[in-house]
Amino acid sequence: MEGAIDVGVIERELTSLWKQAGEDDGGVIRACLLNLLIYVPGTDVSREVDGIVADITAAHPSRAILMVADREASESYLDAQVTSRCTLPTAESKQVCCEQVTLRAGGEQVNEVPSAVVPLLLSDLSVYLWWRAEPRLGDRVFKRLVDASDRVIIDSASFASPHADLLSLATIMRESPRWAAFSDLNWGRLGAWRGLLAGFYDVPQYRQSLDQLNAVVIEYGPPAADHVAIAPRALLLGGWLASRLGWKVIPGGTIRERAATVFQFEINGRKVTITFAPAQSEAIEAGRLGRVTLTSDFADSATFEVKRSDDASRIETEVRLGEERKLQRVLSYENLSEAALVGIELEILGHDRVYEEAILAAGEMVKTF
């Protein structure tokens, strides 16, 4: 189908697809639990995403609408194709199939993609938008798709301008709190780090020292898009710590050094600093965390540390209370696939308030530059 999209034709093709599947194999179950919109910038990325979408829909049967947008195309076009995705049947279960509509748009027709998508959404089912591109928060197409969605999945690791893009996201969350719920694959990658840091607070003998923290140092691999910027993952973790602990950033108190940035916070009349610094080890990949160190001067000095192992296969923790050194926990570290990270987000419908508060706190830090 070229030019304008005929929704009626697409629905008839989907009906015919399932009718034929039923005739070929009476054991096929058509399943759909949600609407999943996936936006990708160009054909090369769509090939990369194709297998990921198959993994996602196998675990979360849905009507998937893949939007392949090529803004730089020499000609304008908009066409559609329908396909089915099926799991393999087992001795205990029937074959489960869901459906995919692929919209391809080029040039000026990219702006018409939202108008083509909305009529294809199944009513009474939640709408998730996975924007697998650099989030263009002021982009017309992005805004219209967000308006049609209940939850929006982005990846701040893909920010081309980490500081400006994070600040824009924080502005949206502050000024439009009832807009669609945002989630971030980069936030999901922080799960193990947040869990280990929070675990320090579960030990009663550490609480007094932790309540009197005076410095935090977060080391990271500089982002590939901007080697001078603080990695979004590091800013997210810093924002999470500040928002959970009630620290308020001090305007005008930020110190930007050649290799590090120091933010000053206030809590109950006491000052605390968070320092972001590039990791010394070249084994820390771009955008990833290398080490987080919490320091307290309460009584005997105390240090709480979470770090990646040299071979990047583990995350280790260590506590030093005065002269006493304790090895706490060692977790094997396995990078979750994109399909797994998106699948986690598809389990959540409402706002992730902890994430949003971390973004707002990170935005307040960026504003002090």
JSON list of C-alpha atoms in Angstrom, two decimals, residues 151-362:
[
{"chain": "A", "resi": 151, "resn": "ARG", "atom": "CA", "xyz": [3.73, 4.63, 28.93]},
{"chain": "A", "resi": 152, "resn": "VAL", "atom": "CA", "xyz": [6.80, 5.78, 27.01]},
{"chain": "A", "resi": 153, "resn": "ILE", "atom": "CA", "xyz": [10.06, 3.81, 27.01]},
{"chain": "A", "resi": 154, "resn": "ILE", "atom": "CA", "xyz": [13.25, 5.68, 26.11]},
{"chain": "A", "resi": 155, "resn": "ASP", "atom": "CA", "xyz": [16.95, 5.05, 26.63]},
{"chain": "A", "resi": 156, "resn": "SER", "atom": "CA", "xyz": [18.94, 7.98, 28.02]},
{"chain": "A", "resi": 157, "resn": "ALA", "atom": "CA", "xyz": [22.12, 6.15, 26.99]},
{"chain": "A", "resi": 158, "resn": "SER", "atom": "CA", "xyz": [21.29, 7.34, 23.46]},
{"chain": "A", "resi": 159, "resn": "PHE", "atom": "CA", "xyz": [21.14, 11.03, 24.40]},
{"chain": "A", "resi": 160, "resn": "ALA", "atom": "CA", "xyz": [23.23, 12.97, 21.86]},
{"chain": "A", "resi": 161, "resn": "SER", "atom": "CA", "xyz": [23.43, 15.93, 24.27]},
{"chain": "A", "resi": 162, "resn": "PRO", "atom": "CA", "xyz": [23.30, 14.21, 27.68]},
{"chain": "A", "resi": 163, "resn": "HIS", "atom": "CA", "xyz": [22.98, 17.32, 29.83]},
{"chain": "A", "resi": 164, "resn": "ALA", "atom": "CA", "xyz": [20.51, 19.25, 27.64]},
{"chain": "A", "resi": 165, "resn": "ASP", "atom": "CA", "xyz": [18.37, 16.19, 26.91]},
{"chain": "A", "resi": 166, "resn": "LEU", "atom": "CA", "xyz": [18.18, 15.18, 30.56]},
{"chain": "A", "resi": 167, "resn": "LEU", "atom": "CA", "xyz": [17.25, 18.72, 31.53]},
{"chain": "A", "resi": 168, "resn": "SER", "atom": "CA", "xyz": [14.49, 18.72, 28.87]},
{"chain": "A", "resi": 169, "resn": "LEU", "atom": "CA", "xyz": [13.12, 15.44, 30.25]},
{"chain": "A", "resi": 170, "resn": "ALA", "atom": "CA", "xyz": [13.15, 16.86, 33.78]},
{"chain": "A", "resi": 171, "resn": "THR", "atom": "CA", "xyz": [11.31, 19.95, 32.54]},
{"chain": "A", "resi": 172, "resn": "ILE", "atom": "CA", "xyz": [8.60, 17.79, 30.97]},
{"chain": "A", "resi": 173, "resn": "MET", "atom": "CA", "xyz": [8.13, 15.80, 34.17]},
{"chain": "A", "resi": 174, "resn": "ARG", "atom": "CA", "xyz": [7.98, 18.94, 36.28]},
{"chain": "A", "resi": 175, "resn": "GLU", "atom": "CA", "xyz": [5.66, 20.96, 34.04]},
{"chain": "A", "resi": 176, "resn": "SER", "atom": "CA", "xyz": [3.48, 18.14, 32.64]},
{"chain": "A", "resi": 177, "resn": "PRO", "atom": "CA", "xyz": [3.22, 15.62, 35.52]},
{"chain": "A", "resi": 178, "resn": "ARG", "atom": "CA", "xyz": [0.02, 14.08, 34.13]},
{"chain": "A", "resi": 179, "resn": "TRP", "atom": "CA", "xyz": [1.49, 13.41, 30.71]},
{"chain": "A", "resi": 180, "resn": "ALA", "atom": "CA", "xyz": [2.33, 9.81, 29.79]},
{"chain": "A", "resi": 181, "resn": "ALA", "atom": "CA", "xyz": [4.47, 7.82, 32.24]},
{"chain": "A", "resi": 182, "resn": "PHE", "atom": "CA", "xyz": [8.11, 7.73, 31.16]},
{"chain": "A", "resi": 183, "resn": "SER", "atom": "CA", "xyz": [10.57, 4.94, 31.79]},
{"chain": "A", "resi": 184, "resn": "ASP", "atom": "CA", "xyz": [14.20, 4.54, 30.83]},
{"chain": "A", "resi": 185, "resn": "LEU", "atom": "CA", "xyz": [16.17, 1.43, 29.89]},
{"chain": "A", "resi": 186, "resn": "ASN", "atom": "CA", "xyz": [19.23, 3.14, 31.36]},
{"chain": "A", "resi": 187, "resn": "TRP", "atom": "CA", "xyz": [17.39, 3.27, 34.70]},
{"chain": "A", "resi": 188, "resn": "GLY", "atom": "CA", "xyz": [16.74, -0.46, 34.46]},
{"chain": "A", "resi": 189, "resn": "ARG", "atom": "CA", "xyz": [20.47, -1.09, 34.04]},
{"chain": "A", "resi": 190, "resn": "LEU", "atom": "CA", "xyz": [21.04, 0.55, 37.42]},
{"chain": "A", "resi": 191, "resn": "GLY", "atom": "CA", "xyz": [18.97, -2.01, 39.32]},
{"chain": "A", "resi": 192, "resn": "ALA", "atom": "CA", "xyz": [21.89, -3.98, 40.75]},
{"chain": "A", "resi": 193, "resn": "TRP", "atom": "CA", "xyz": [23.79, -0.83, 41.74]},
{"chain": "A", "resi": 194, "resn": "ARG", "atom": "CA", "xyz": [20.81, 0.71, 43.47]},
{"chain": "A", "resi": 195, "resn": "GLY", "atom": "CA", "xyz": [20.08, -2.56, 45.25]},
{"chain": "A", "resi": 196, "resn": "LEU", "atom": "CA", "xyz": [23.60, -2.88, 46.62]},
{"chain": "A", "resi": 197, "resn": "LEU", "atom": "CA", "xyz": [23.76, 0.76, 47.74]},
{"chain": "A", "resi": 198, "resn": "ALA", "atom": "CA", "xyz": [20.36, 0.50, 49.43]},
{"chain": "A", "resi": 199, "resn": "GLY", "atom": "CA", "xyz": [21.54, -2.73, 51.07]},
{"chain": "A", "resi": 200, "resn": "PHE", "atom": "CA", "xyz": [24.07, -0.81, 53.17]},
{"chain": "A", "resi": 201, "resn": "TYR", "atom": "CA", "xyz": [21.13, 0.83, 54.95]},
{"chain": "A", "resi": 202, "resn": "ASP", "atom": "CA", "xyz": [19.78, -2.59, 55.99]},
{"chain": "A", "resi": 203, "resn": "VAL", "atom": "CA", "xyz": [22.71, -3.08, 58.40]},
{"chain": "A", "resi": 204, "resn": "PRO", "atom": "CA", "xyz": [21.89, -1.38, 61.75]},
{"chain": "A", "resi": 205, "resn": "GLN", "atom": "CA", "xyz": [25.54, -0.73, 62.68]},
{"chain": "A", "resi": 206, "resn": "TYR", "atom": "CA", "xyz": [26.03, 1.30, 59.49]},
{"chain": "A", "resi": 207, "resn": "ARG", "atom": "CA", "xyz": [23.02, 3.60, 59.85]},
{"chain": "A", "resi": 208, "resn": "GLN", "atom": "CA", "xyz": [24.58, 6.36, 61.95]},
{"chain": "A", "resi": 209, "resn": "SER", "atom": "CA", "xyz": [27.49, 6.68, 59.57]},
{"chain": "A", "resi": 210, "resn": "LEU", "atom": "CA", "xyz": [25.22, 6.62, 56.52]},
{"chain": "A", "resi": 211, "resn": "ASP", "atom": "CA", "xyz": [22.96, 9.26, 58.06]},
{"chain": "A", "resi": 212, "resn": "GLN", "atom": "CA", "xyz": [26.01, 11.53, 58.30]},
{"chain": "A", "resi": 213, "resn": "LEU", "atom": "CA", "xyz": [27.40, 11.11, 54.78]},
{"chain": "A", "resi": 214, "resn": "ASN", "atom": "CA", "xyz": [29.49, 14.05, 53.66]},
{"chain": "A", "resi": 215, "resn": "ALA", "atom": "CA", "xyz": [30.75, 12.96, 50.22]},
{"chain": "A", "resi": 216, "resn": "VAL", "atom": "CA", "xyz": [29.80, 10.71, 47.32]},
{"chain": "A", "resi": 217, "resn": "VAL", "atom": "CA", "xyz": [32.06, 9.97, 44.34]},
{"chain": "A", "resi": 218, "resn": "ILE", "atom": "CA", "xyz": [30.57, 8.39, 41.19]},
{"chain": "A", "resi": 219, "resn": "GLU", "atom": "CA", "xyz": [33.05, 7.17, 38.56]},
{"chain": "A", "resi": 220, "resn": "TYR", "atom": "CA", "xyz": [31.90, 6.35, 35.02]},
{"chain": "A", "resi": 221, "resn": "GLY", "atom": "CA", "xyz": [33.01, 5.80, 31.45]},
{"chain": "A", "resi": 222, "resn": "PRO", "atom": "CA", "xyz": [32.53, 9.07, 29.50]},
{"chain": "A", "resi": 223, "resn": "PRO", "atom": "CA", "xyz": [29.57, 8.84, 27.08]},
{"chain": "A", "resi": 224, "resn": "ALA", "atom": "CA", "xyz": [30.42, 8.18, 23.44]},
{"chain": "A", "resi": 225, "resn": "ALA", "atom": "CA", "xyz": [28.26, 11.10, 22.24]},
{"chain": "A", "resi": 226, "resn": "ASP", "atom": "CA", "xyz": [30.11, 13.67, 24.36]},
{"chain": "A", "resi": 227, "resn": "HIS", "atom": "CA", "xyz": [33.31, 12.74, 26.19]},
{"chain": "A", "resi": 228, "resn": "VAL", "atom": "CA", "xyz": [33.16, 15.90, 28.29]},
{"chain": "A", "resi": 229, "resn": "ALA", "atom": "CA", "xyz": [29.62, 15.28, 29.57]},
{"chain": "A", "resi": 230, "resn": "ILE", "atom": "CA", "xyz": [28.70, 13.32, 32.68]},
{"chain": "A", "resi": 231, "resn": "ALA", "atom": "CA", "xyz": [27.25, 9.96, 31.64]},
{"chain": "A", "resi": 232, "resn": "PRO", "atom": "CA", "xyz": [23.43, 9.91, 31.96]},
{"chain": "A", "resi": 233, "resn": "ARG", "atom": "CA", "xyz": [23.61, 6.70, 33.99]},
{"chain": "A", "resi": 234, "resn": "ALA", "atom": "CA", "xyz": [25.87, 8.41, 36.52]},
{"chain": "A", "resi": 235, "resn": "LEU", "atom": "CA", "xyz": [23.57, 11.44, 36.70]},
{"chain": "A", "resi": 236, "resn": "LEU", "atom": "CA", "xyz": [20.58, 9.15, 37.22]},
{"chain": "A", "resi": 237, "resn": "LEU", "atom": "CA", "xyz": [22.30, 7.41, 40.11]},
{"chain": "A", "resi": 238, "resn": "GLY", "atom": "CA", "xyz": [23.31, 10.73, 41.65]},
{"chain": "A", "resi": 239, "resn": "GLY", "atom": "CA", "xyz": [19.76, 12.01, 41.26]},
{"chain": "A", "resi": 240, "resn": "TRP", "atom": "CA", "xyz": [18.42, 8.86, 42.88]},
{"chain": "A", "resi": 241, "resn": "LEU", "atom": "CA", "xyz": [20.70, 9.23, 45.91]},
{"chain": "A", "resi": 242, "resn": "ALA", "atom": "CA", "xyz": [19.89, 12.93, 46.32]},
{"chain": "A", "resi": 243, "resn": "SER", "atom": "CA", "xyz": [16.11, 12.44, 45.96]},
{"chain": "A", "resi": 244, "resn": "ARG", "atom": "CA", "xyz": [15.96, 9.43, 48.30]},
{"chain": "A", "resi": 245, "resn": "LEU", "atom": "CA", "xyz": [18.11, 11.08, 50.97]},
{"chain": "A", "resi": 246, "resn": "GLY", "atom": "CA", "xyz": [16.41, 14.47, 50.79]},
{"chain": "A", "resi": 247, "resn": "TRP", "atom": "CA", "xyz": [19.47, 16.41, 49.63]},
{"chain": "A", "resi": 248, "resn": "LYS", "atom": "CA", "xyz": [18.82, 19.79, 47.97]},
{"chain": "A", "resi": 249, "resn": "VAL", "atom": "CA", "xyz": [21.37, 21.06, 45.47]},
{"chain": "A", "resi": 250, "resn": "ILE", "atom": "CA", "xyz": [22.94, 24.43, 46.32]},
{"chain": "A", "resi": 251, "resn": "PRO", "atom": "CA", "xyz": [22.64, 26.86, 43.36]},
{"chain": "A", "resi": 252, "resn": "GLY", "atom": "CA", "xyz": [26.00, 28.36, 42.50]},
{"chain": "A", "resi": 253, "resn": "GLY", "atom": "CA", "xyz": [27.81, 25.71, 44.50]},
{"chain": "A", "resi": 254, "resn": "THR", "atom": "CA", "xyz": [28.92, 23.58, 41.56]},
{"chain": "A", "resi": 255, "resn": "ILE", "atom": "CA", "xyz": [32.61, 23.30, 40.73]},
{"chain": "A", "resi": 256, "resn": "ARG", "atom": "CA", "xyz": [33.58, 22.11, 37.25]},
{"chain": "A", "resi": 257, "resn": "GLU", "atom": "CA", "xyz": [37.15, 20.95, 37.11]},
{"chain": "A", "resi": 258, "resn": "ARG", "atom": "CA", "xyz": [39.00, 19.63, 34.11]},
{"chain": "A", "resi": 259, "resn": "ALA", "atom": "CA", "xyz": [38.20, 15.99, 34.83]},
{"chain": "A", "resi": 260, "resn": "ALA", "atom": "CA", "xyz": [35.51, 16.11, 37.52]},
{"chain": "A", "resi": 261, "resn": "THR", "atom": "CA", "xyz": [32.36, 17.99, 38.50]},
{"chain": "A", "resi": 262, "resn": "VAL", "atom": "CA", "xyz": [31.46, 18.58, 42.14]},
{"chain": "A", "resi": 263, "resn": "PHE", "atom": "CA", "xyz": [27.90, 19.40, 43.22]},
{"chain": "A", "resi": 264, "resn": "GLN", "atom": "CA", "xyz": [27.14, 20.73, 46.69]},
{"chain": "A", "resi": 265, "resn": "PHE", "atom": "CA", "xyz": [23.95, 19.81, 48.56]},
{"chain": "A", "resi": 266, "resn": "GLU", "atom": "CA", "xyz": [22.33, 20.81, 51.83]},
{"chain": "A", "resi": 267, "resn": "ILE", "atom": "CA", "xyz": [20.48, 18.61, 54.31]},
{"chain": "A", "resi": 268, "resn": "ASN", "atom": "CA", "xyz": [19.46, 19.84, 57.77]},
{"chain": "A", "resi": 269, "resn": "GLY", "atom": "CA", "xyz": [22.09, 22.59, 57.72]},
{"chain": "A", "resi": 270, "resn": "ARG", "atom": "CA", "xyz": [24.83, 20.16, 56.73]},
{"chain": "A", "resi": 271, "resn": "LYS", "atom": "CA", "xyz": [26.70, 20.15, 53.41]},
{"chain": "A", "resi": 272, "resn": "VAL", "atom": "CA", "xyz": [27.21, 17.07, 51.25]},
{"chain": "A", "resi": 273, "resn": "THR", "atom": "CA", "xyz": [29.03, 16.78, 47.92]},
{"chain": "A", "resi": 274, "resn": "ILE", "atom": "CA", "xyz": [28.57, 14.48, 44.94]},
{"chain": "A", "resi": 275, "resn": "THR", "atom": "CA", "xyz": [31.58, 14.29, 42.65]},
{"chain": "A", "resi": 276, "resn": "PHE", "atom": "CA", "xyz": [31.28, 12.85, 39.14]},
{"chain": "A", "resi": 277, "resn": "ALA", "atom": "CA", "xyz": [34.60, 11.74, 37.66]},
{"chain": "A", "resi": 278, "resn": "PRO", "atom": "CA", "xyz": [35.68, 9.70, 34.63]},
{"chain": "A", "resi": 279, "resn": "ALA", "atom": "CA", "xyz": [36.81, 6.21, 35.62]},
{"chain": "A", "resi": 280, "resn": "GLN", "atom": "CA", "xyz": [40.57, 5.67, 35.64]},
{"chain": "A", "resi": 281, "resn": "SER", "atom": "CA", "xyz": [40.22, 2.13, 34.29]},
{"chain": "A", "resi": 282, "resn": "GLU", "atom": "CA", "xyz": [39.92, 1.79, 30.51]},
{"chain": "A", "resi": 283, "resn": "ALA", "atom": "CA", "xyz": [37.95, -1.41, 31.11]},
{"chain": "A", "resi": 284, "resn": "ILE", "atom": "CA", "xyz": [34.86, 0.68, 31.99]},
{"chain": "A", "resi": 285, "resn": "GLU", "atom": "CA", "xyz": [32.87, 1.03, 28.77]},
{"chain": "A", "resi": 286, "resn": "ALA", "atom": "CA", "xyz": [31.40, 4.33, 27.60]},
{"chain": "A", "resi": 287, "resn": "GLY", "atom": "CA", "xyz": [28.44, 5.43, 29.69]},
{"chain": "A", "resi": 288, "resn": "ARG", "atom": "CA", "xyz": [28.75, 2.70, 32.31]},
{"chain": "A", "resi": 289, "resn": "LEU", "atom": "CA", "xyz": [29.52, 2.96, 36.00]},
{"chain": "A", "resi": 290, "resn": "GLY", "atom": "CA", "xyz": [32.86, 1.95, 37.44]},
{"chain": "A", "resi": 291, "resn": "ARG", "atom": "CA", "xyz": [32.69, 2.78, 41.13]},
{"chain": "A", "resi": 292, "resn": "VAL", "atom": "CA", "xyz": [30.48, 4.54, 43.69]},
{"chain": "A", "resi": 293, "resn": "THR", "atom": "CA", "xyz": [32.02, 5.59, 47.01]},
{"chain": "A", "resi": 294, "resn": "LEU", "atom": "CA", "xyz": [30.12, 6.98, 50.00]},
{"chain": "A", "resi": 295, "resn": "THR", "atom": "CA", "xyz": [32.17, 8.63, 52.75]},
{"chain": "A", "resi": 296, "resn": "SER", "atom": "CA", "xyz": [31.13, 9.60, 56.27]},
{"chain": "A", "resi": 297, "resn": "ASP", "atom": "CA", "xyz": [33.14, 11.44, 58.95]},
{"chain": "A", "resi": 298, "resn": "PHE", "atom": "CA", "xyz": [30.82, 10.29, 61.74]},
{"chain": "A", "resi": 299, "resn": "ALA", "atom": "CA", "xyz": [32.86, 8.99, 64.72]},
{"chain": "A", "resi": 300, "resn": "ASP", "atom": "CA", "xyz": [35.60, 6.96, 63.06]},
{"chain": "A", "resi": 301, "resn": "SER", "atom": "CA", "xyz": [35.63, 7.62, 59.33]},
{"chain": "A", "resi": 302, "resn": "ALA", "atom": "CA", "xyz": [33.54, 5.18, 57.29]},
{"chain": "A", "resi": 303, "resn": "THR", "atom": "CA", "xyz": [33.62, 4.36, 53.57]},
{"chain": "A", "resi": 304, "resn": "PHE", "atom": "CA", "xyz": [31.02, 2.36, 51.65]},
{"chain": "A", "resi": 305, "resn": "GLU", "atom": "CA", "xyz": [31.96, 1.27, 48.14]},
{"chain": "A", "resi": 306, "resn": "VAL", "atom": "CA", "xyz": [30.31, -0.48, 45.20]},
{"chain": "A", "resi": 307, "resn": "LYS", "atom": "CA", "xyz": [32.50, -1.19, 42.17]},
{"chain": "A", "resi": 308, "resn": "ARG", "atom": "CA", "xyz": [32.78, -3.20, 38.99]},
{"chain": "A", "resi": 309, "resn": "SER", "atom": "CA", "xyz": [35.40, -5.94, 39.09]},
{"chain": "A", "resi": 310, "resn": "ASP", "atom": "CA", "xyz": [38.43, -5.59, 36.81]},
{"chain": "A", "resi": 311, "resn": "ASP", "atom": "CA", "xyz": [37.03, -8.18, 34.41]},
{"chain": "A", "resi": 312, "resn": "ALA", "atom": "CA", "xyz": [33.57, -6.48, 34.48]},
{"chain": "A", "resi": 313, "resn": "SER", "atom": "CA", "xyz": [31.89, -9.77, 35.39]},
{"chain": "A", "resi": 314, "resn": "ARG", "atom": "CA", "xyz": [30.97, -8.85, 38.97]},
{"chain": "A", "resi": 315, "resn": "ILE", "atom": "CA", "xyz": [29.86, -6.00, 41.17]},
{"chain": "A", "resi": 316, "resn": "GLU", "atom": "CA", "xyz": [31.58, -5.96, 44.55]},
{"chain": "A", "resi": 317, "resn": "THR", "atom": "CA", "xyz": [30.93, -4.05, 47.76]},
{"chain": "A", "resi": 318, "resn": "GLU", "atom": "CA", "xyz": [33.29, -3.12, 50.53]},
{"chain": "A", "resi": 319, "resn": "VAL", "atom": "CA", "xyz": [32.89, -1.31, 53.86]},
{"chain": "A", "resi": 320, "resn": "ARG", "atom": "CA", "xyz": [35.69, 0.29, 55.85]},
{"chain": "A", "resi": 321, "resn": "LEU", "atom": "CA", "xyz": [34.91, 1.43, 59.41]},
{"chain": "A", "resi": 322, "resn": "GLY", "atom": "CA", "xyz": [38.00, 3.10, 60.76]},
{"chain": "A", "resi": 323, "resn": "GLU", "atom": "CA", "xyz": [40.76, 0.52, 60.38]},
{"chain": "A", "resi": 324, "resn": "GLU", "atom": "CA", "xyz": [38.30, -2.34, 59.95]},
{"chain": "A", "resi": 325, "resn": "ARG", "atom": "CA", "xyz": [37.78, -3.57, 56.38]},
{"chain": "A", "resi": 326, "resn": "LYS", "atom": "CA", "xyz": [34.87, -5.82, 55.44]},
{"chain": "A", "resi": 327, "resn": "LEU", "atom": "CA", "xyz": [34.07, -7.50, 52.15]},
{"chain": "A", "resi": 328, "resn": "GLN", "atom": "CA", "xyz": [30.30, -7.46, 51.96]},
{"chain": "A", "resi": 329, "resn": "ARG", "atom": "CA", "xyz": [28.72, -8.86, 48.82]},
{"chain": "A", "resi": 330, "resn": "VAL", "atom": "CA", "xyz": [29.78, -9.98, 45.36]},
{"chain": "A", "resi": 331, "resn": "LEU", "atom": "CA", "xyz": [27.19, -10.24, 42.60]},
{"chain": "A", "resi": 332, "resn": "SER", "atom": "CA", "xyz": [27.73, -11.72, 39.18]},
{"chain": "A", "resi": 333, "resn": "TYR", "atom": "CA", "xyz": [27.04, -9.00, 36.64]},
{"chain": "A", "resi": 334, "resn": "GLU", "atom": "CA", "xyz": [25.15, -9.86, 33.49]},
{"chain": "A", "resi": 335, "resn": "ASN", "atom": "CA", "xyz": [24.01, -7.19, 31.07]},
{"chain": "A", "resi": 336, "resn": "LEU", "atom": "CA", "xyz": [20.28, -7.54, 30.49]},
{"chain": "A", "resi": 337, "resn": "SER", "atom": "CA", "xyz": [19.30, -7.63, 26.83]},
{"chain": "A", "resi": 338, "resn": "GLU", "atom": "CA", "xyz": [17.15, -4.89, 25.34]},
{"chain": "A", "resi": 339, "resn": "ALA", "atom": "CA", "xyz": [14.29, -7.37, 25.03]},
{"chain": "A", "resi": 340, "resn": "ALA", "atom": "CA", "xyz": [14.55, -8.19, 28.74]},
{"chain": "A", "resi": 341, "resn": "LEU", "atom": "CA", "xyz": [14.72, -4.52, 29.74]},
{"chain": "A", "resi": 342, "resn": "VAL", "atom": "CA", "xyz": [11.71, -3.60, 27.60]},
{"chain": "A", "resi": 343, "resn": "GLY", "atom": "CA", "xyz": [9.85, -6.64, 28.92]},
{"chain": "A", "resi": 344, "resn": "ILE", "atom": "CA", "xyz": [10.34, -5.40, 32.48]},
{"chain": "A", "resi": 345, "resn": "GLU", "atom": "CA", "xyz": [8.85, -2.03, 31.53]},
{"chain": "A", "resi": 346, "resn": "LEU", "atom": "CA", "xyz": [5.84, -3.70, 29.91]},
{"chain": "A", "resi": 347, "resn": "GLU", "atom": "CA", "xyz": [4.95, -5.11, 33.32]},
{"chain": "A", "resi": 348, "resn": "ILE", "atom": "CA", "xyz": [4.41, -1.57, 34.65]},
{"chain": "A", "resi": 349, "resn": "LEU", "atom": "CA", "xyz": [1.61, 0.74, 33.60]},
{"chain": "A", "resi": 350, "resn": "GLY", "atom": "CA", "xyz": [1.63, 3.69, 35.98]},
{"chain": "A", "resi": 351, "resn": "HIS", "atom": "CA", "xyz": [4.28, 6.29, 36.73]},
{"chain": "A", "resi": 352, "resn": "ASP", "atom": "CA", "xyz": [7.58, 5.19, 38.27]},
{"chain": "A", "resi": 353, "resn": "ARG", "atom": "CA", "xyz": [7.76, 7.93, 40.89]},
{"chain": "A", "resi": 354, "resn": "VAL", "atom": "CA", "xyz": [11.22, 6.98, 42.12]},
{"chain": "A", "resi": 355, "resn": "TYR", "atom": "CA", "xyz": [12.61, 7.27, 38.59]},
{"chain": "A", "resi": 356, "resn": "GLU", "atom": "CA", "xyz": [10.82, 10.56, 37.99]},
{"chain": "A", "resi": 357, "resn": "GLU", "atom": "CA", "xyz": [12.14, 12.04, 41.23]},
{"chain": "A", "resi": 358, "resn": "ALA", "atom": "CA", "xyz": [15.66, 10.91, 40.27]},
{"chain": "A", "resi": 359, "resn": "ILE", "atom": "CA", "xyz": [15.29, 12.68, 36.91]},
{"chain": "A", "resi": 360, "resn": "LEU", "atom": "CA", "xyz": [14.04, 15.85, 38.62]},
{"chain": "A", "resi": 361, "resn": "ALA", "atom": "CA", "xyz": [17.00, 15.83, 41.03]},
{"chain": "A", "resi": 362, "resn": "ALA", "atom": "CA", "xyz": [19.45, 15.20, 38.19]}
]
